[in-house]
Short mmCIF file of C-alpha atoms and ligand atoms in Angstrom, two decimals:
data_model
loop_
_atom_site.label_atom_id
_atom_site.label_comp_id
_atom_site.label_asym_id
_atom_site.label_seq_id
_atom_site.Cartn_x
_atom_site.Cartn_y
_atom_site.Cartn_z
CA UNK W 7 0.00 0.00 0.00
CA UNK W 8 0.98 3.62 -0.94
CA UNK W 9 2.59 5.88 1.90
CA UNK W 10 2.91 9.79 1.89
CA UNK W 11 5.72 11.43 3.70
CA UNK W 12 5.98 14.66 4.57
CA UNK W 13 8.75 16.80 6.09
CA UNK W 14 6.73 19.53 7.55
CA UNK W 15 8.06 22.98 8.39
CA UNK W 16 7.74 24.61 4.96
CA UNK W 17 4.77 27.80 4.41
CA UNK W 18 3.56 26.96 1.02
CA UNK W 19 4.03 29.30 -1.63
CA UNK W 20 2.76 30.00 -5.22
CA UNK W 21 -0.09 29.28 -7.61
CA UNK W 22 -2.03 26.38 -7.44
CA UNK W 23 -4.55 25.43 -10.12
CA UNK W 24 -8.09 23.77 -8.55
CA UNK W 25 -9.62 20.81 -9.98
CA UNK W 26 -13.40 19.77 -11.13
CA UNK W 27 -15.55 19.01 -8.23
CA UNK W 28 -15.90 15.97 -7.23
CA UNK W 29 -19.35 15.74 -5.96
CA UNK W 30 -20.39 17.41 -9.28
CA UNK W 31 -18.21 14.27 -11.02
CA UNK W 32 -19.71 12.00 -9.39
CA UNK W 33 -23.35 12.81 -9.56
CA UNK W 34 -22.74 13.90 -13.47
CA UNK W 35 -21.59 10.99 -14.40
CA UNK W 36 -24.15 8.58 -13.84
CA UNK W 37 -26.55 11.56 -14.93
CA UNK W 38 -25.17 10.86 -18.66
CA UNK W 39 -26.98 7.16 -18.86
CA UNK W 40 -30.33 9.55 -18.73
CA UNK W 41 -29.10 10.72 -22.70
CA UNK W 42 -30.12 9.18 -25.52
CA UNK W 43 -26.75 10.53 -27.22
CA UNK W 44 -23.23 11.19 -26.64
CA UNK W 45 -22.55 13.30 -23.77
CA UNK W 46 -19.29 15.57 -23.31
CA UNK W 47 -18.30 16.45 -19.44
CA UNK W 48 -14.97 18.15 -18.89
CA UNK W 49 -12.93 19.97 -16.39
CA UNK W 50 -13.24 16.53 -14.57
CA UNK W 51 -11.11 15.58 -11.47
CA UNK W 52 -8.17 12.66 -11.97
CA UNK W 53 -9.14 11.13 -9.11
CA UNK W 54 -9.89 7.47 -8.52
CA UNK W 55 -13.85 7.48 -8.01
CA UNK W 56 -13.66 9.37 -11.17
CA UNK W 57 -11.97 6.25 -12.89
CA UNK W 58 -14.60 3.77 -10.89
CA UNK W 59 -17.63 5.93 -12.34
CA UNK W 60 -16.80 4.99 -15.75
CA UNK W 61 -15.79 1.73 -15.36
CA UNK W 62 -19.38 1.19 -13.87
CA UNK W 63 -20.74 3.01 -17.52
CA UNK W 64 -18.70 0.28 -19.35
CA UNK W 65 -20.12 -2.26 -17.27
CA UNK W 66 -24.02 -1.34 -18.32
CA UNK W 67 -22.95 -0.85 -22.07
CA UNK W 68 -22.07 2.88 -22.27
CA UNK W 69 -19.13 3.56 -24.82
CA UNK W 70 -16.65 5.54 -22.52
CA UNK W 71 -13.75 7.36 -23.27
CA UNK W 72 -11.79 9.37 -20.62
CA UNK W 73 -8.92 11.35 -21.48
CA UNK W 74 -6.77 14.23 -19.67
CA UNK W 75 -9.89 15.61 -17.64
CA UNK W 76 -12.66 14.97 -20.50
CA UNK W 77 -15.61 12.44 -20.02
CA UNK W 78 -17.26 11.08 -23.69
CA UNK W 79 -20.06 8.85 -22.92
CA UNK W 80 -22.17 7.49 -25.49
CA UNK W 81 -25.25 5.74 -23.73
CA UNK W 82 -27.61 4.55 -26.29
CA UNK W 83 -26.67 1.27 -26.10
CA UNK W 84 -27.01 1.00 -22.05
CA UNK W 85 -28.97 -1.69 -20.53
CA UNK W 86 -30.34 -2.04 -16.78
CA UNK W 87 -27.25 -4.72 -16.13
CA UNK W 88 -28.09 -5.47 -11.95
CA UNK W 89 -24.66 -4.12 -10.40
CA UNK W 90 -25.54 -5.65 -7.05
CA UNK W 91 -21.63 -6.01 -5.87
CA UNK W 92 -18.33 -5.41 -7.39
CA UNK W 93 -16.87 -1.80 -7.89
CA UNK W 94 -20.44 -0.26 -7.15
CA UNK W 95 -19.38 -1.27 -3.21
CA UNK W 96 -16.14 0.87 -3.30
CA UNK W 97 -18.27 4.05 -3.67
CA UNK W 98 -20.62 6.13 -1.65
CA UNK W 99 -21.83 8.00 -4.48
CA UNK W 100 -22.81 4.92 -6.48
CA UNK W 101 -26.44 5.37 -5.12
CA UNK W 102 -27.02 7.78 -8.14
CA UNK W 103 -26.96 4.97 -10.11
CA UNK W 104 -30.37 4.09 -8.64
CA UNK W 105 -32.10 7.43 -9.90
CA UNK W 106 -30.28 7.56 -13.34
CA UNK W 107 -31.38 4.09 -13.88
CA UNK W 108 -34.93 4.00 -12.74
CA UNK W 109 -35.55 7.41 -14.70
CA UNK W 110 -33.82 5.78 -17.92
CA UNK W 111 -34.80 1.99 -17.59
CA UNK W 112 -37.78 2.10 -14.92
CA UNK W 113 -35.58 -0.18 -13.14
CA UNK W 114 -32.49 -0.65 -11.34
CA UNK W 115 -30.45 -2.82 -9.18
CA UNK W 116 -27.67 -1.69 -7.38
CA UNK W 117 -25.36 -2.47 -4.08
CA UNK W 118 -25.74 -0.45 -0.75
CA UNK W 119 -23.09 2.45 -1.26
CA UNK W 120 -19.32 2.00 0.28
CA UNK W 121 -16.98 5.08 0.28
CA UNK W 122 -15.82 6.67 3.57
CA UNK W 123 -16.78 5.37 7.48
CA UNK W 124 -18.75 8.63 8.90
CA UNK W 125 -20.62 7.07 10.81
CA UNK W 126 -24.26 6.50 10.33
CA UNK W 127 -25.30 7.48 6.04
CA UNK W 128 -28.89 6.56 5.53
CA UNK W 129 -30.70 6.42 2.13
CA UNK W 130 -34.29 6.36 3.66
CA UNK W 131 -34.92 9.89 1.55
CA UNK W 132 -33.65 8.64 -1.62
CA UNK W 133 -36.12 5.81 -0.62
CA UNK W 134 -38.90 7.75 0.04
CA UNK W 135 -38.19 9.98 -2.94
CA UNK W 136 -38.31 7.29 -5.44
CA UNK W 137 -41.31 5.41 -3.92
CA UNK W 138 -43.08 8.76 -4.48
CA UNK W 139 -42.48 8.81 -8.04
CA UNK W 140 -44.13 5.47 -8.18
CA UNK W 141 -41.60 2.87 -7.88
CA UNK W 142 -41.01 -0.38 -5.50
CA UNK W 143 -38.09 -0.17 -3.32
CA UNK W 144 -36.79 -3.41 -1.59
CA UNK W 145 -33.44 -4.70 -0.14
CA UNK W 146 -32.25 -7.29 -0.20
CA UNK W 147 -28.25 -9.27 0.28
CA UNK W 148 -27.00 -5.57 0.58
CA UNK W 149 -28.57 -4.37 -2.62
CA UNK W 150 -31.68 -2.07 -3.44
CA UNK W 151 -33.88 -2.93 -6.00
CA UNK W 152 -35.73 -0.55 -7.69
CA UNK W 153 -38.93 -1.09 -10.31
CA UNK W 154 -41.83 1.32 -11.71
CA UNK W 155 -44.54 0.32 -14.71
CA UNK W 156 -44.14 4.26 -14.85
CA UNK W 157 -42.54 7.07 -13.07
CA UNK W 158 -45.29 9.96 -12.40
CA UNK W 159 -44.35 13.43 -10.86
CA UNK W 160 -45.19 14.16 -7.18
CA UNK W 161 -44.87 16.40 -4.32
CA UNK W 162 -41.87 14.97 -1.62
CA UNK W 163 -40.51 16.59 1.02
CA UNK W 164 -37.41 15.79 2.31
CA UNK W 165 -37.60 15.02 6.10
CA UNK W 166 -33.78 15.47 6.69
CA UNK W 167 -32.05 18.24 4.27
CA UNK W 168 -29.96 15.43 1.44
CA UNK W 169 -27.17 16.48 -0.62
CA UNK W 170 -27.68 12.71 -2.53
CA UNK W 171 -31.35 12.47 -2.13
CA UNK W 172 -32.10 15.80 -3.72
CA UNK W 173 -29.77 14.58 -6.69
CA UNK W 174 -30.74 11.17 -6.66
CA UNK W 175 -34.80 12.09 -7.32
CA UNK W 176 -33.98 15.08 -9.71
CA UNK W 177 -31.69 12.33 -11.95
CA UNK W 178 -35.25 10.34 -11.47
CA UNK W 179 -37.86 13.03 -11.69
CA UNK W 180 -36.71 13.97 -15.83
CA UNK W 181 -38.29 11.54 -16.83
CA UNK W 182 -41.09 10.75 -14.81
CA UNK W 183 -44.69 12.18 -16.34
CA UNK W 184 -45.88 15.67 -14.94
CA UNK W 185 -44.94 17.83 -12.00
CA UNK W 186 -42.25 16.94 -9.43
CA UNK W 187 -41.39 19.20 -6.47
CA UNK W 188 -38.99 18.53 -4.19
CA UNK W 189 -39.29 20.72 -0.89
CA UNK W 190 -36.81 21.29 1.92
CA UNK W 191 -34.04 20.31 -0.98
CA UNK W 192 -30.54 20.58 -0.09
CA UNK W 193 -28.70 24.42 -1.72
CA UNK W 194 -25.15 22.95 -2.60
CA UNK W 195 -23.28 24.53 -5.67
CA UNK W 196 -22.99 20.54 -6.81
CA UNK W 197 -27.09 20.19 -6.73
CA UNK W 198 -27.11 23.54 -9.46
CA UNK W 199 -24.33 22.40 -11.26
CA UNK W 200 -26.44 18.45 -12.30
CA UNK W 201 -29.51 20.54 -12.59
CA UNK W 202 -27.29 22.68 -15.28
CA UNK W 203 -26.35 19.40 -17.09
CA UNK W 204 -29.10 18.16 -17.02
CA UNK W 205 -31.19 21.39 -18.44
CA UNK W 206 -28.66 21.15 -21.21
CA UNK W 207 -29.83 17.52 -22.00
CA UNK W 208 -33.14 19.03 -22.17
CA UNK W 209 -34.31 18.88 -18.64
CA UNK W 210 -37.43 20.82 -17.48
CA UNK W 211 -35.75 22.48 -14.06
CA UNK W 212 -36.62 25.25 -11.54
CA UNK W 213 -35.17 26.12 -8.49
CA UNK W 214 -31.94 24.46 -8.12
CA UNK W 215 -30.07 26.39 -5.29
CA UNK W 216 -33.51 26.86 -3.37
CA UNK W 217 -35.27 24.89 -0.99
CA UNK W 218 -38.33 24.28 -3.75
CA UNK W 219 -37.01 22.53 -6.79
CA UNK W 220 -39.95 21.72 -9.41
CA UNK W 221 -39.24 19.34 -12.49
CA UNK W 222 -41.79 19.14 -15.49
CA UNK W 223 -40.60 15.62 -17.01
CA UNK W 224 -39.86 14.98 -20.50
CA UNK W 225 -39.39 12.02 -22.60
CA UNK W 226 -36.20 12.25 -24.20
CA UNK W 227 -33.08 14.07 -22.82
CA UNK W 228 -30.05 14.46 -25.64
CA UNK W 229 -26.57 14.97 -25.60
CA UNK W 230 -24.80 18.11 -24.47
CA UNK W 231 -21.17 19.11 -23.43
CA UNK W 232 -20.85 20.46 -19.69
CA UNK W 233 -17.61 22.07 -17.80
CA UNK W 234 -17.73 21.21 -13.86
CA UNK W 235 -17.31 23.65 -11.49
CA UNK W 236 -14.51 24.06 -9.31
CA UNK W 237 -13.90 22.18 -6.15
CA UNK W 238 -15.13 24.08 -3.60
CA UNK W 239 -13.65 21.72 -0.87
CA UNK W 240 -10.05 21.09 -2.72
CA UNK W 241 -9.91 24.71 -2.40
CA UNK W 242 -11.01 25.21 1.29
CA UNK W 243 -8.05 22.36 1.81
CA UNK W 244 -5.47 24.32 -0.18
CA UNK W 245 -6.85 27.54 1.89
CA UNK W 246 -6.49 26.06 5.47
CA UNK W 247 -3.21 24.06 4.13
CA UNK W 248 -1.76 27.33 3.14
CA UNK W 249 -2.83 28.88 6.35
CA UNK W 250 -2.07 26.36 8.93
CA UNK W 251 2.01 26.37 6.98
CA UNK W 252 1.93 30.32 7.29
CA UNK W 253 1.98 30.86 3.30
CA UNK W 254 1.20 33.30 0.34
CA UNK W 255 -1.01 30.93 -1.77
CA UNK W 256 -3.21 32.35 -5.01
CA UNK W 257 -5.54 29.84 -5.83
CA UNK W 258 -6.71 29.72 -9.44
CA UNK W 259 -10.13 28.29 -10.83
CA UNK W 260 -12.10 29.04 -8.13
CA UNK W 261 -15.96 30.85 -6.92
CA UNK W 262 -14.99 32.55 -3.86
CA UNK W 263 -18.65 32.79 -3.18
CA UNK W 264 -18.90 28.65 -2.79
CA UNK W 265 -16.40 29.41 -0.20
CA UNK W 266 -17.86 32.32 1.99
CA UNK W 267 -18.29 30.72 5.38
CA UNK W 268 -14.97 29.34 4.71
CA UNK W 269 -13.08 32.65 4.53
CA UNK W 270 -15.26 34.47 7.06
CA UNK W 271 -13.79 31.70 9.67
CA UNK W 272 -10.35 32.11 8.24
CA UNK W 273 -10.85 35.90 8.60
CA UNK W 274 -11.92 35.53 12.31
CA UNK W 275 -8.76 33.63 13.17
CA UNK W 276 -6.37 35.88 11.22
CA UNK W 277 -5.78 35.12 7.95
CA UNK W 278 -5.65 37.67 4.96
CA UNK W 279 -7.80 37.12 2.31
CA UNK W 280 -8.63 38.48 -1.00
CA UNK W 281 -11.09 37.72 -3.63
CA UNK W 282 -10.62 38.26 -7.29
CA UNK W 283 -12.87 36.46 -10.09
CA UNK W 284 -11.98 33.43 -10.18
CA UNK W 285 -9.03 33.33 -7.97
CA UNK W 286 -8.37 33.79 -3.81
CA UNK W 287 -4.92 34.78 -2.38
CA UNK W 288 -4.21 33.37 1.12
CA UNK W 289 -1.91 35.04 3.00
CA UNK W 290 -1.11 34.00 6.70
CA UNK W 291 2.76 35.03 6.65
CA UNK W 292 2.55 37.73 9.27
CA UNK W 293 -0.88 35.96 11.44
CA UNK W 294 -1.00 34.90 14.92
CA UNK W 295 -4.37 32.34 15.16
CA UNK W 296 -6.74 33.25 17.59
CA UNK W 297 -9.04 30.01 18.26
CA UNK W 298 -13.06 30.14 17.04
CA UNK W 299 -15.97 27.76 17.08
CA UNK W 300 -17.09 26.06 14.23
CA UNK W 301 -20.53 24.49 13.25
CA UNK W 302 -21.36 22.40 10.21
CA UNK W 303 -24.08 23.11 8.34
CA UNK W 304 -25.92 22.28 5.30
CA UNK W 305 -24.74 24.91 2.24
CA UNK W 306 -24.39 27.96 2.65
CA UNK W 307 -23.36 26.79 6.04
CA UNK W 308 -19.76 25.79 6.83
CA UNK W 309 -19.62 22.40 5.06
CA UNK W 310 -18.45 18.80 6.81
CA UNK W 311 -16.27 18.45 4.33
CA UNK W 312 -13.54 21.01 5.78
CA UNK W 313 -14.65 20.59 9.57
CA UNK W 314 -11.43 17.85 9.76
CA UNK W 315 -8.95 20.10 7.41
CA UNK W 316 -9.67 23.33 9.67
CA UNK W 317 -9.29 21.05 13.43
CA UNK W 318 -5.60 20.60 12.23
CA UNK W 319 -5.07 24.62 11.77
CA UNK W 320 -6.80 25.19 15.36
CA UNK W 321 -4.43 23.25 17.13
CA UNK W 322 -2.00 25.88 16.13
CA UNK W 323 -4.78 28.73 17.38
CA UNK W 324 -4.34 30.58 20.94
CA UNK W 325 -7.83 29.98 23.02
CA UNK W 326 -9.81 26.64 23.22
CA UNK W 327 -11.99 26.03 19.63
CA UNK W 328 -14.97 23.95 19.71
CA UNK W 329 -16.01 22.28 16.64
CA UNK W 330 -18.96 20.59 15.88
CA UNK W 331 -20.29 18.35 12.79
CA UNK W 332 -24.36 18.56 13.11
CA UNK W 333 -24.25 16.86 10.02
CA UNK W 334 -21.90 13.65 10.66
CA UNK W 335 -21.82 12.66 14.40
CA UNK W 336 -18.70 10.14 13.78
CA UNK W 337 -16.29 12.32 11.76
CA UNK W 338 -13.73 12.44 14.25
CA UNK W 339 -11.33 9.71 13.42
CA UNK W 340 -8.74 12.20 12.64
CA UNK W 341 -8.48 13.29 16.38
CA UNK W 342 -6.84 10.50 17.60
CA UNK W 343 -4.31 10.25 14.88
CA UNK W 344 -3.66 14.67 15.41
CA UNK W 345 -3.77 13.49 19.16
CA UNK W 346 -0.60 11.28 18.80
CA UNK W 347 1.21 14.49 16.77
CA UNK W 348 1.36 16.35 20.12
CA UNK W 349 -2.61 17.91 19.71
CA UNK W 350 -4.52 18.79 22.57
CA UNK W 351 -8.10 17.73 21.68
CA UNK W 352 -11.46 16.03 23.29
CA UNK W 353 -14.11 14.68 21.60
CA UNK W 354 -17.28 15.12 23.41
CA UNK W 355 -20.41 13.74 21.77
CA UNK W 356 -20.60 15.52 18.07
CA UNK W 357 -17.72 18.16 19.12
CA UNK W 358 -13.91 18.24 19.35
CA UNK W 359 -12.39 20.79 22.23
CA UNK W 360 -9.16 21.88 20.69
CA UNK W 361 -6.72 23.76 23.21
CA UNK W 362 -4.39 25.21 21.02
CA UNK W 363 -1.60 26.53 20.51
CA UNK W 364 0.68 22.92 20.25
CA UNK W 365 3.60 22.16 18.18
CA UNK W 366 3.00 19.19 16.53
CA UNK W 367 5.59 16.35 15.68
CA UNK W 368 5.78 14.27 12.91
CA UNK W 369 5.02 10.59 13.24
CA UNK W 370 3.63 7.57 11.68
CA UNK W 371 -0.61 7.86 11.32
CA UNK W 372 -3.26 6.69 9.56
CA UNK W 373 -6.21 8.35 7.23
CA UNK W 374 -9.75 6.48 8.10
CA UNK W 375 -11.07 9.12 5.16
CA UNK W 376 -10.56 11.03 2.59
CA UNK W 377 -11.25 14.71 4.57
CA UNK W 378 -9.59 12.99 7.61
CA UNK W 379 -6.64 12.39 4.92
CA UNK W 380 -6.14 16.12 4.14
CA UNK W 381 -6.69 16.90 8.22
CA UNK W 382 -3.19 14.75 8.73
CA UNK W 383 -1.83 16.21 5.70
CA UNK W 384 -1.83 19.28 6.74
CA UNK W 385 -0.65 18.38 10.46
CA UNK W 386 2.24 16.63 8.65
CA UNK W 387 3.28 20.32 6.44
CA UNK W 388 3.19 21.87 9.66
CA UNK W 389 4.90 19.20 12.31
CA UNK W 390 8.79 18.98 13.17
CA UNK W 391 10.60 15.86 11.45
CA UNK W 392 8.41 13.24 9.11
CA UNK W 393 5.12 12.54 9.14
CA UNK W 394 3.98 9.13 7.61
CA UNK W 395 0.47 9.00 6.32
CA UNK W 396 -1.23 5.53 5.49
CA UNK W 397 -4.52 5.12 3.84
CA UNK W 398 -3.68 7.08 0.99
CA UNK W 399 -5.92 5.48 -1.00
CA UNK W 400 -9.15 7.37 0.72
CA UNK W 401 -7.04 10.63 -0.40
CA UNK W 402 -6.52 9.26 -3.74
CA UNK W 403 -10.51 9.38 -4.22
CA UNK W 404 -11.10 12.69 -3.93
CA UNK W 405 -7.87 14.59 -4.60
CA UNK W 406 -6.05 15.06 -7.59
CA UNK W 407 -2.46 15.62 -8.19
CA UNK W 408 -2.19 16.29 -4.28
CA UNK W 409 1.56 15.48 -4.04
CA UNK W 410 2.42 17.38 -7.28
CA UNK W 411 0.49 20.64 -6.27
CA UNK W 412 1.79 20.81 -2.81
CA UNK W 413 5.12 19.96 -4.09
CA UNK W 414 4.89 22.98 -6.74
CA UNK W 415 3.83 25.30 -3.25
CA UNK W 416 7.49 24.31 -2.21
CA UNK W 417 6.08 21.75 0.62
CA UNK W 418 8.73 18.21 0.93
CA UNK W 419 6.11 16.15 0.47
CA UNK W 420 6.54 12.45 -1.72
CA UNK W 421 4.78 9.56 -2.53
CA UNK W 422 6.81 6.02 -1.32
CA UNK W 423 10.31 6.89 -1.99
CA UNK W 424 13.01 8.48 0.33
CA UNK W 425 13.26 12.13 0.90
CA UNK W 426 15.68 13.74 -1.75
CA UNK W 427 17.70 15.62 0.85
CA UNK W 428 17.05 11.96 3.98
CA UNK W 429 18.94 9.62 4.35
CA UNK W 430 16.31 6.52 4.74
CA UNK W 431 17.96 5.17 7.63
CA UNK W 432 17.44 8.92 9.05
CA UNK W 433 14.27 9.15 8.08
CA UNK W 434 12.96 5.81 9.87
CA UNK W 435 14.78 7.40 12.92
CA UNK W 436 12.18 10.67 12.64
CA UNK W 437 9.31 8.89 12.17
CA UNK W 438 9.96 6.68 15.03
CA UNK W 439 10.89 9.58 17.38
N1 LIG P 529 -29.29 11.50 5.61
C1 LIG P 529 -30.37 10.78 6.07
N2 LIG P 529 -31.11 10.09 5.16
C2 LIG P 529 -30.84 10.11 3.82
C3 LIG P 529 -29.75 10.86 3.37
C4 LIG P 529 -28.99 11.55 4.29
O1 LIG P 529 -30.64 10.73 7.27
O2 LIG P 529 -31.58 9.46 3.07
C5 LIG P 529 -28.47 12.27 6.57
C6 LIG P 529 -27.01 11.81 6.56
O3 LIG P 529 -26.81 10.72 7.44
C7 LIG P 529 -26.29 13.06 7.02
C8 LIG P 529 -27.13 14.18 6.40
O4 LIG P 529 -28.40 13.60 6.11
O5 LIG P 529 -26.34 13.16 8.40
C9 LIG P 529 -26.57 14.80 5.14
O6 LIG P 529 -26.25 13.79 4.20
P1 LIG P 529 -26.25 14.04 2.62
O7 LIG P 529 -27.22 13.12 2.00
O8 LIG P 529 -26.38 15.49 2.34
O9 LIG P 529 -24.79 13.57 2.25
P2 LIG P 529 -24.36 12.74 1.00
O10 LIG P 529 -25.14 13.15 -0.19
O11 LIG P 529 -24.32 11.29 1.31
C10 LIG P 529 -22.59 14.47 0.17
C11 LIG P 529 -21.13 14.42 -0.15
C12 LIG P 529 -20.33 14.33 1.13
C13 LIG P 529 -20.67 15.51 2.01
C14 LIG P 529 -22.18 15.57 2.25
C15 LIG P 529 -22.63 16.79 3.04
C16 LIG P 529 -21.12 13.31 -2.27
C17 LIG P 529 -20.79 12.10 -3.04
N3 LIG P 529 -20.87 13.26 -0.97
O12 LIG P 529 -22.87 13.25 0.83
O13 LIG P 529 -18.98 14.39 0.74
O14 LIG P 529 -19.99 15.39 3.22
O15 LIG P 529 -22.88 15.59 0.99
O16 LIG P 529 -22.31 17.93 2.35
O17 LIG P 529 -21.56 14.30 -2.82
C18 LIG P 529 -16.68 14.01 0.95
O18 LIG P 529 -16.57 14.66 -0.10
O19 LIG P 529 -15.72 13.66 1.67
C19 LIG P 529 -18.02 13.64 1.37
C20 LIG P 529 -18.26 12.73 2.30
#
């Protein structure tokens, strides 16, 4: 298994160019087997659930070709192939397939969703969302199965505020006959991005970025070409990585807006920031961290996904921080692994207690998940001596290029071989100490 190692101690400086969103890429994807003809998708991620997504196309038919960031799918000759196990388990997002199915096919069958351990990750909206539209739901060996004569609009309102749910019955609703609205629907930059795709294809959509969404179905939905937008969480990790390292970082291909609540915190703790177009410039250089709390929210909130990323930088924050995930109770598994780097922090029910400041040394840890990944590579820029990170593959699924664009910011960071300037027999020494 891969290893990272990073000798920390470096602020990061320079340009770094963002990447595609993954959870646009992965929710656009699947949204292609709703064409009828070839579909275009670029700007997209080189990640590995990228690479999974259209394997799984292959797999029901779909000619696929994925080159240097662009996506050709040609769907017509799909089929609803039951992908009960096999790569479908290895991501969470693979529950889309159930919506772009049953709206294409009117049936689907696909394997309970793998992907990261955060605890707790219900479908029971998607559920209810799709049994609205008409179809029959049931489980059974760890796969859903999904069936409707015919899909028919309806009125569903979303109990718990769903990132996947809202996306899931959209990729379902297109297709179904007459009027769906989906209240309490979840606002993230990733829900209006599909619902741009899929207007392209010919979609019937109102509302995406708002709590109401209403879909007139249609029967057929073409081809189109799409550009993703940014990652809004790559660059909250490239902001709080360039903060924590006390760097200058411009950050290209970017909406500053996606990341308001993002720089507002970073703003409150003592980091410069500017905004221009498409690009942010972090500058930390000069700041001494003053600790804040932090709550997750749903979008515009501050999102989960940099909850883990942004515990790292408050262990180098004066004061005592409280953060706290109201979205994911069990996304804490970095804690323990920042714990044994020298961190002060407590977990007490859904918050962490960070008493900061503390220096923290490299040593040998392990990422549970992908965000909890980025939380211990950032500990490792910022630790004395070597920090070795295992589980790489959970960063591998949701961040391109990671060692090559830190490595152009100046950090020592490397993937499995020795450090240029360490001696290995040195370097086992630092990660042991
Ligand atoms: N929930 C339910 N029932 C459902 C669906 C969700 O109770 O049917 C609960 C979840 O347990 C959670 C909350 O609702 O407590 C929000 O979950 P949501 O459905 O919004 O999350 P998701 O769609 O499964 C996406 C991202 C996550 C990100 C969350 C929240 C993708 C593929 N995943 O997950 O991204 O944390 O939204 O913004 O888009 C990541 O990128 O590392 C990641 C985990």
């Amino acid at each position: 298994m891969d290893k990272l190692y990073i000798q920390g101690g470096t602020p990061l400086k320079g340009k770094v160019q963002i990447s595609g969103a993954k959870n646009s890429a992965v929710a656009l994807i699947p949204a292609t087997i709703l064409a009828e003809s070839t579909i275009t998708i670029d700007n997209l991620p080189n990640i590995s659930d990228v690479r999974v997504f259209a394997d799984l196309l292959r797999e029901i038919g779909g000619t696929v070709e994925l080159r240097e960031g662009e996506l050709t799918v040609d769907p017509s000759a799909m089929t609803a192939v039951p992908l009960p196990n096999g790569s479908v388990k290895k991501l969470r997002a693979s529950y889309y397939l159930m919506g772009a199915m049953l709206g294409r096919f009117g049936r689907a069958a696909v394997g309970l969703p793998g992907g990261c351990n955060l605890g707790p990750r219900p479908i029971d909206q998607h559920i209810k969302g799709f049994e609205a539209l008409g179809a029959t739901v049931s489980n059974d060996h760890g796969a859903i199965f999904l069936k409707a004569d015919e899909l028919r609009g309806a009125r569903i309102y979303l109990d718990v505020v769903s990132v996947g749910a809202t996306i899931n019955i959209m990729l379902a609703a297109v297709r179904a006959k007459g009027q769906t609205i989906i209240e309490n629907a979840a606002k993230e930059p990733e829900i209006i991005d599909v619902a741009t795709l899929l207007s392209s294809m010919g979609a019937k959509i109102k509302g995406a970025g708002t709590d109401v969404i209403r879909i007139e179905g249609v029967d057929k939905l073409n081809g189109c070409r799409h550009t993703i937008i940014p990652d809004r969480i790559e660059s909250g990790t490239f902001m709080i990585a360039a903060a924590a390292s006390k760097g200058q970082v411009i950050l290209d291909n970017v909406i500053p807006k996606h990341l308001e609540s993002l720089s507002s915190k970073l703003r409150e703790i003592g980091v410069t920031i500017q905004e221009q177009d498409d690009q942010l410039y972090i500058d930390a250089s000069q700041a001494d961290f003053q600790a804040v709390d932090i709550k997750t929210l749903v979008h515009p909130g501050f999102p989960t996904d940099l909850q883990q990323p942004m515990t790292t930088l408050l262990t180098q924050a004066v004061g005592t921080s409280i953060v706290t995930d109201t979205i994911y109770s069990a996304r804490f598994k970095h804690v323990d692994e920042l714990r044994r780097m020298g961190a002060n922090i407590k977990v007490e029910g859904r918050s962490a207690i960070i008493y900061g400041a503390t220096p923290l040394q490299g040593t040998k840890v392990t990422a549970s998940d992908l965000r909890a990944g980025a939380a211990l590579v950032i500990a490792g820029l910022i630790s004395t001596g070597v920090t070795e990170i295992s589980g790489v593959e959970h960063i591998d699924r949701g961040y391109e290029d990671l060692v090559a664009k830190l490595q152009e910011l100046g950090a020592e960071v490397w993937r499995n071989l020795p450090a240029p300037a360490t001696e290995p027999a040195e370097m086992d020494k630092a990660i042991e100490s």
